[in-house]
Amino acid sequence: MSKTLSYIVAFVLLGLLILVRAFEDTLFYDPYLLFFENDYLYIDSPRREVAKLVFFTSLRYLINTLLSLGIIYCAFKDKQMIKFSTLVYAVAYLCFLIPFLYFVINPRQEDYYLFFNVRRFLIQPILLLLLLPALYYYKLKR
């Protein structure tokens, strides 16, 4: 793949990540989108279907992961980095899903801020922002 084609594919994948974010309210079931836009520290947790919420949150995480792995591949063209990144995404999913489930099943107002941040790692491509510079630094040092 030429450099120009890699840049084009990376920008298309980045655009798809942006579209996932732009259309999140129509693509995914998430009653917490509106909840966290409001003054959530002073209102009760919204009604939710736990299984449906976990499914759509996991689906969104999977979509973000696949798009992010594509961007990482376009940036480095190294299968070892993709394998490592896939492992990081899998471990992160398990590490964030457990507290996410706890906060969904046991909503308490004092935990809303922590829940907001755990949920953010599941629904936003934050790991991409962490992995790209880390992998670039690793590549420079190697």
PDB file of C-alpha atoms in Angstrom:
ATOM      1  CA  MET A   1       0.000   0.000   0.000  1.00  0.00           C
ATOM      2  CA  SER A   2       1.469   3.363  -0.996  1.00  0.00           C
ATOM      3  CA  LYS A   3       1.816   6.218   1.467  1.00  0.00           C
ATOM      4  CA  THR A   4      -0.866   8.242  -0.269  1.00  0.00           C
ATOM      5  CA  LEU A   5      -3.325   5.370  -0.159  1.00  0.00           C
ATOM      6  CA  SER A   6      -2.493   4.764   3.510  1.00  0.00           C
ATOM      7  CA  TYR A   7      -3.260   8.400   4.326  1.00  0.00           C
ATOM      8  CA  ILE A   8      -6.528   8.271   2.416  1.00  0.00           C
ATOM      9  CA  VAL A   9      -7.623   5.049   4.144  1.00  0.00           C
ATOM     10  CA  ALA A  10      -6.609   6.435   7.554  1.00  0.00           C
ATOM     11  CA  PHE A  11      -8.627   9.621   6.956  1.00  0.00           C
ATOM     12  CA  VAL A  12     -11.633   7.591   5.809  1.00  0.00           C
ATOM     13  CA  LEU A  13     -11.405   5.452   8.958  1.00  0.00           C
ATOM     14  CA  LEU A  14     -11.062   8.598  11.078  1.00  0.00           C
ATOM     15  CA  GLY A  15     -14.123   9.994   9.312  1.00  0.00           C
ATOM     16  CA  LEU A  16     -16.018   6.802  10.154  1.00  0.00           C
ATOM     17  CA  LEU A  17     -15.045   7.217  13.827  1.00  0.00           C
ATOM     18  CA  ILE A  18     -16.419  10.748  13.666  1.00  0.00           C
ATOM     19  CA  LEU A  19     -19.635   9.489  12.056  1.00  0.00           C
ATOM     20  CA  VAL A  20     -20.071   6.897  14.807  1.00  0.00           C
ATOM     21  CA  ARG A  21     -19.838   9.731  17.322  1.00  0.00           C
ATOM     22  CA  ALA A  22     -22.089  12.061  15.312  1.00  0.00           C
ATOM     23  CA  PHE A  23     -24.883   9.506  14.926  1.00  0.00           C
ATOM     24  CA  GLU A  24     -24.495   7.781  18.302  1.00  0.00           C
ATOM     25  CA  ASP A  25     -28.014   8.648  19.425  1.00  0.00           C
ATOM     26  CA  THR A  26     -29.621   7.014  16.382  1.00  0.00           C
ATOM     27  CA  LEU A  27     -27.244   4.058  15.969  1.00  0.00           C
ATOM     28  CA  PHE A  28     -27.001   2.858  19.572  1.00  0.00           C
ATOM     29  CA  TYR A  29     -29.309   2.362  22.524  1.00  0.00           C
ATOM     30  CA  ASP A  30     -27.829   4.419  25.361  1.00  0.00           C
ATOM     31  CA  PRO A  31     -30.094   6.194  27.853  1.00  0.00           C
ATOM     32  CA  TYR A  32     -26.987   7.655  29.479  1.00  0.00           C
ATOM     33  CA  LEU A  33     -26.237   9.930  26.504  1.00  0.00           C
ATOM     34  CA  LEU A  34     -28.954  12.382  27.494  1.00  0.00           C
ATOM     35  CA  PHE A  35     -28.460  11.677  31.192  1.00  0.00           C
ATOM     36  CA  PHE A  36     -24.820  12.816  31.183  1.00  0.00           C
ATOM     37  CA  GLU A  37     -25.597  15.841  28.999  1.00  0.00           C
ATOM     38  CA  ASN A  38     -27.849  17.152  31.773  1.00  0.00           C
ATOM     39  CA  ASP A  39     -27.012  17.944  35.377  1.00  0.00           C
ATOM     40  CA  TYR A  40     -26.618  14.258  36.248  1.00  0.00           C
ATOM     41  CA  LEU A  41     -25.295  14.882  39.753  1.00  0.00           C
ATOM     42  CA  TYR A  42     -28.758  16.021  40.849  1.00  0.00           C
ATOM     43  CA  ILE A  43     -31.092  13.603  39.058  1.00  0.00           C
ATOM     44  CA  ASP A  44     -31.764   9.885  39.321  1.00  0.00           C
ATOM     45  CA  SER A  45     -30.344   7.292  36.964  1.00  0.00           C
ATOM     46  CA  PRO A  46     -32.502   6.768  33.846  1.00  0.00           C
ATOM     47  CA  ARG A  47     -34.558   3.647  33.236  1.00  0.00           C
ATOM     48  CA  ARG A  48     -32.553   1.164  31.206  1.00  0.00           C
ATOM     49  CA  GLU A  49     -32.566  -2.336  29.796  1.00  0.00           C
ATOM     50  CA  VAL A  50     -29.278  -3.769  31.049  1.00  0.00           C
ATOM     51  CA  ALA A  51     -28.800  -6.507  28.425  1.00  0.00           C
ATOM     52  CA  LYS A  52     -29.645  -4.148  25.555  1.00  0.00           C
ATOM     53  CA  LEU A  53     -27.355  -1.462  26.972  1.00  0.00           C
ATOM     54  CA  VAL A  54     -24.431  -3.881  27.359  1.00  0.00           C
ATOM     55  CA  PHE A  55     -24.980  -5.229  23.835  1.00  0.00           C
ATOM     56  CA  PHE A  56     -24.997  -1.794  22.199  1.00  0.00           C
ATOM     57  CA  THR A  57     -22.080  -0.539  24.302  1.00  0.00           C
ATOM     58  CA  SER A  58     -20.104  -3.647  23.326  1.00  0.00           C
ATOM     59  CA  LEU A  59     -21.074  -3.205  19.677  1.00  0.00           C
ATOM     60  CA  ARG A  60     -19.896   0.393  19.748  1.00  0.00           C
ATOM     61  CA  TYR A  61     -16.644  -0.657  21.405  1.00  0.00           C
ATOM     62  CA  LEU A  62     -16.135  -3.298  18.698  1.00  0.00           C
ATOM     63  CA  ILE A  63     -16.785  -0.818  15.890  1.00  0.00           C
ATOM     64  CA  ASN A  64     -14.417   1.737  17.436  1.00  0.00           C
ATOM     65  CA  THR A  65     -11.820  -0.994  17.971  1.00  0.00           C
ATOM     66  CA  LEU A  66     -11.929  -2.224  14.372  1.00  0.00           C
ATOM     67  CA  LEU A  67     -11.703   1.306  12.983  1.00  0.00           C
ATOM     68  CA  SER A  68      -8.871   2.137  15.394  1.00  0.00           C
ATOM     69  CA  LEU A  69      -6.945  -1.004  14.475  1.00  0.00           C
ATOM     70  CA  GLY A  70      -7.309  -0.028  10.825  1.00  0.00           C
ATOM     71  CA  ILE A  71      -5.868   3.412  11.578  1.00  0.00           C
ATOM     72  CA  ILE A  72      -2.978   1.860  13.510  1.00  0.00           C
ATOM     73  CA  TYR A  73      -2.277  -0.488  10.606  1.00  0.00           C
ATOM     74  CA  CYS A  74      -2.279   2.406   8.140  1.00  0.00           C
ATOM     75  CA  ALA A  75       0.111   4.331  10.382  1.00  0.00           C
ATOM     76  CA  PHE A  76       2.643   1.565  11.038  1.00  0.00           C
ATOM     77  CA  LYS A  77       1.977  -1.375   8.663  1.00  0.00           C
ATOM     78  CA  ASP A  78       3.264  -3.751  11.323  1.00  0.00           C
ATOM     79  CA  LYS A  79       1.296  -6.905  12.168  1.00  0.00           C
ATOM     80  CA  GLN A  80       3.025  -7.239  15.552  1.00  0.00           C
ATOM     81  CA  MET A  81       1.710  -3.820  16.551  1.00  0.00           C
ATOM     82  CA  ILE A  82      -1.778  -4.866  15.455  1.00  0.00           C
ATOM     83  CA  LYS A  83      -1.545  -8.041  17.542  1.00  0.00           C
ATOM     84  CA  PHE A  84      -0.357  -6.046  20.555  1.00  0.00           C
ATOM     85  CA  SER A  85      -3.065  -3.406  20.050  1.00  0.00           C
ATOM     86  CA  THR A  86      -5.728  -6.115  19.748  1.00  0.00           C
ATOM     87  CA  LEU A  87      -4.557  -7.569  23.048  1.00  0.00           C
ATOM     88  CA  VAL A  88      -4.663  -4.121  24.661  1.00  0.00           C
ATOM     89  CA  TYR A  89      -8.205  -3.558  23.372  1.00  0.00           C
ATOM     90  CA  ALA A  90      -9.364  -6.987  24.603  1.00  0.00           C
ATOM     91  CA  VAL A  91      -7.895  -6.530  28.089  1.00  0.00           C
ATOM     92  CA  ALA A  92      -9.234  -2.975  28.289  1.00  0.00           C
ATOM     93  CA  TYR A  93     -12.696  -4.190  27.313  1.00  0.00           C
ATOM     94  CA  LEU A  94     -12.740  -6.683  30.159  1.00  0.00           C
ATOM     95  CA  CYS A  95     -11.266  -4.193  32.621  1.00  0.00           C
ATOM     96  CA  PHE A  96     -13.826  -1.507  31.770  1.00  0.00           C
ATOM     97  CA  LEU A  97     -16.870  -3.731  31.263  1.00  0.00           C
ATOM     98  CA  ILE A  98     -16.805  -5.092  34.820  1.00  0.00           C
ATOM     99  CA  PRO A  99     -17.057  -1.678  36.544  1.00  0.00           C
ATOM    100  CA  PHE A 100     -19.492  -0.539  33.822  1.00  0.00           C
ATOM    101  CA  LEU A 101     -21.823  -3.410  34.714  1.00  0.00           C
ATOM    102  CA  TYR A 102     -21.468  -2.641  38.410  1.00  0.00           C
ATOM    103  CA  PHE A 103     -22.411   1.006  37.892  1.00  0.00           C
ATOM    104  CA  VAL A 104     -25.343   0.129  35.612  1.00  0.00           C
ATOM    105  CA  ILE A 105     -26.749  -2.449  38.017  1.00  0.00           C
ATOM    106  CA  ASN A 106     -26.040  -0.427  41.209  1.00  0.00           C
ATOM    107  CA  PRO A 107     -26.517   3.239  40.276  1.00  0.00           C
ATOM    108  CA  ARG A 108     -25.602   5.626  43.086  1.00  0.00           C
ATOM    109  CA  GLN A 109     -25.266   9.370  42.728  1.00  0.00           C
ATOM    110  CA  GLU A 110     -21.847   9.451  44.367  1.00  0.00           C
ATOM    111  CA  ASP A 111     -20.553   7.056  41.683  1.00  0.00           C
ATOM    112  CA  TYR A 112     -21.896   8.949  38.650  1.00  0.00           C
ATOM    113  CA  TYR A 113     -18.647  10.768  37.877  1.00  0.00           C
ATOM    114  CA  LEU A 114     -16.594   7.565  38.000  1.00  0.00           C
ATOM    115  CA  PHE A 115     -19.268   5.783  35.932  1.00  0.00           C
ATOM    116  CA  PHE A 116     -19.151   8.612  33.377  1.00  0.00           C
ATOM    117  CA  ASN A 117     -15.411   8.124  32.896  1.00  0.00           C
ATOM    118  CA  VAL A 118     -15.508   4.308  32.758  1.00  0.00           C
ATOM    119  CA  ARG A 119     -18.310   4.518  30.196  1.00  0.00           C
ATOM    120  CA  ARG A 120     -16.319   7.035  28.176  1.00  0.00           C
ATOM    121  CA  PHE A 121     -13.472   4.537  27.685  1.00  0.00           C
ATOM    122  CA  LEU A 122     -15.981   2.030  26.322  1.00  0.00           C
ATOM    123  CA  ILE A 123     -17.801   4.314  23.898  1.00  0.00           C
ATOM    124  CA  GLN A 124     -15.041   6.675  22.737  1.00  0.00           C
ATOM    125  CA  PRO A 125     -11.845   5.782  20.851  1.00  0.00           C
ATOM    126  CA  ILE A 126      -9.640   7.031  23.701  1.00  0.00           C
ATOM    127  CA  LEU A 127      -7.326   4.020  23.490  1.00  0.00           C
ATOM    128  CA  LEU A 128      -6.436   5.054  19.941  1.00  0.00           C
ATOM    129  CA  LEU A 129      -5.251   8.407  21.274  1.00  0.00           C
ATOM    130  CA  LEU A 130      -3.083   6.570  23.791  1.00  0.00           C
ATOM    131  CA  LEU A 131      -1.771   3.826  21.502  1.00  0.00           C
ATOM    132  CA  LEU A 132      -0.738   5.936  18.497  1.00  0.00           C
ATOM    133  CA  PRO A 133       1.918   7.992  20.319  1.00  0.00           C
ATOM    134  CA  ALA A 134       3.036   4.988  22.385  1.00  0.00           C
ATOM    135  CA  LEU A 135       3.519   2.825  19.297  1.00  0.00           C
ATOM    136  CA  TYR A 136       5.224   5.663  17.466  1.00  0.00           C
ATOM    137  CA  TYR A 137       7.656   6.086  20.357  1.00  0.00           C
ATOM    138  CA  TYR A 138       8.255   2.332  20.414  1.00  0.00           C
ATOM    139  CA  LYS A 139       8.961   2.363  16.670  1.00  0.00           C
ATOM    140  CA  LEU A 140      11.460   5.224  17.087  1.00  0.00           C
ATOM    141  CA  LYS A 141      13.301   3.416  19.866  1.00  0.00           C
ATOM    142  CA  ARG A 142      13.413   0.094  18.012  1.00  0.00           C
TER     143      ARG A 142
END
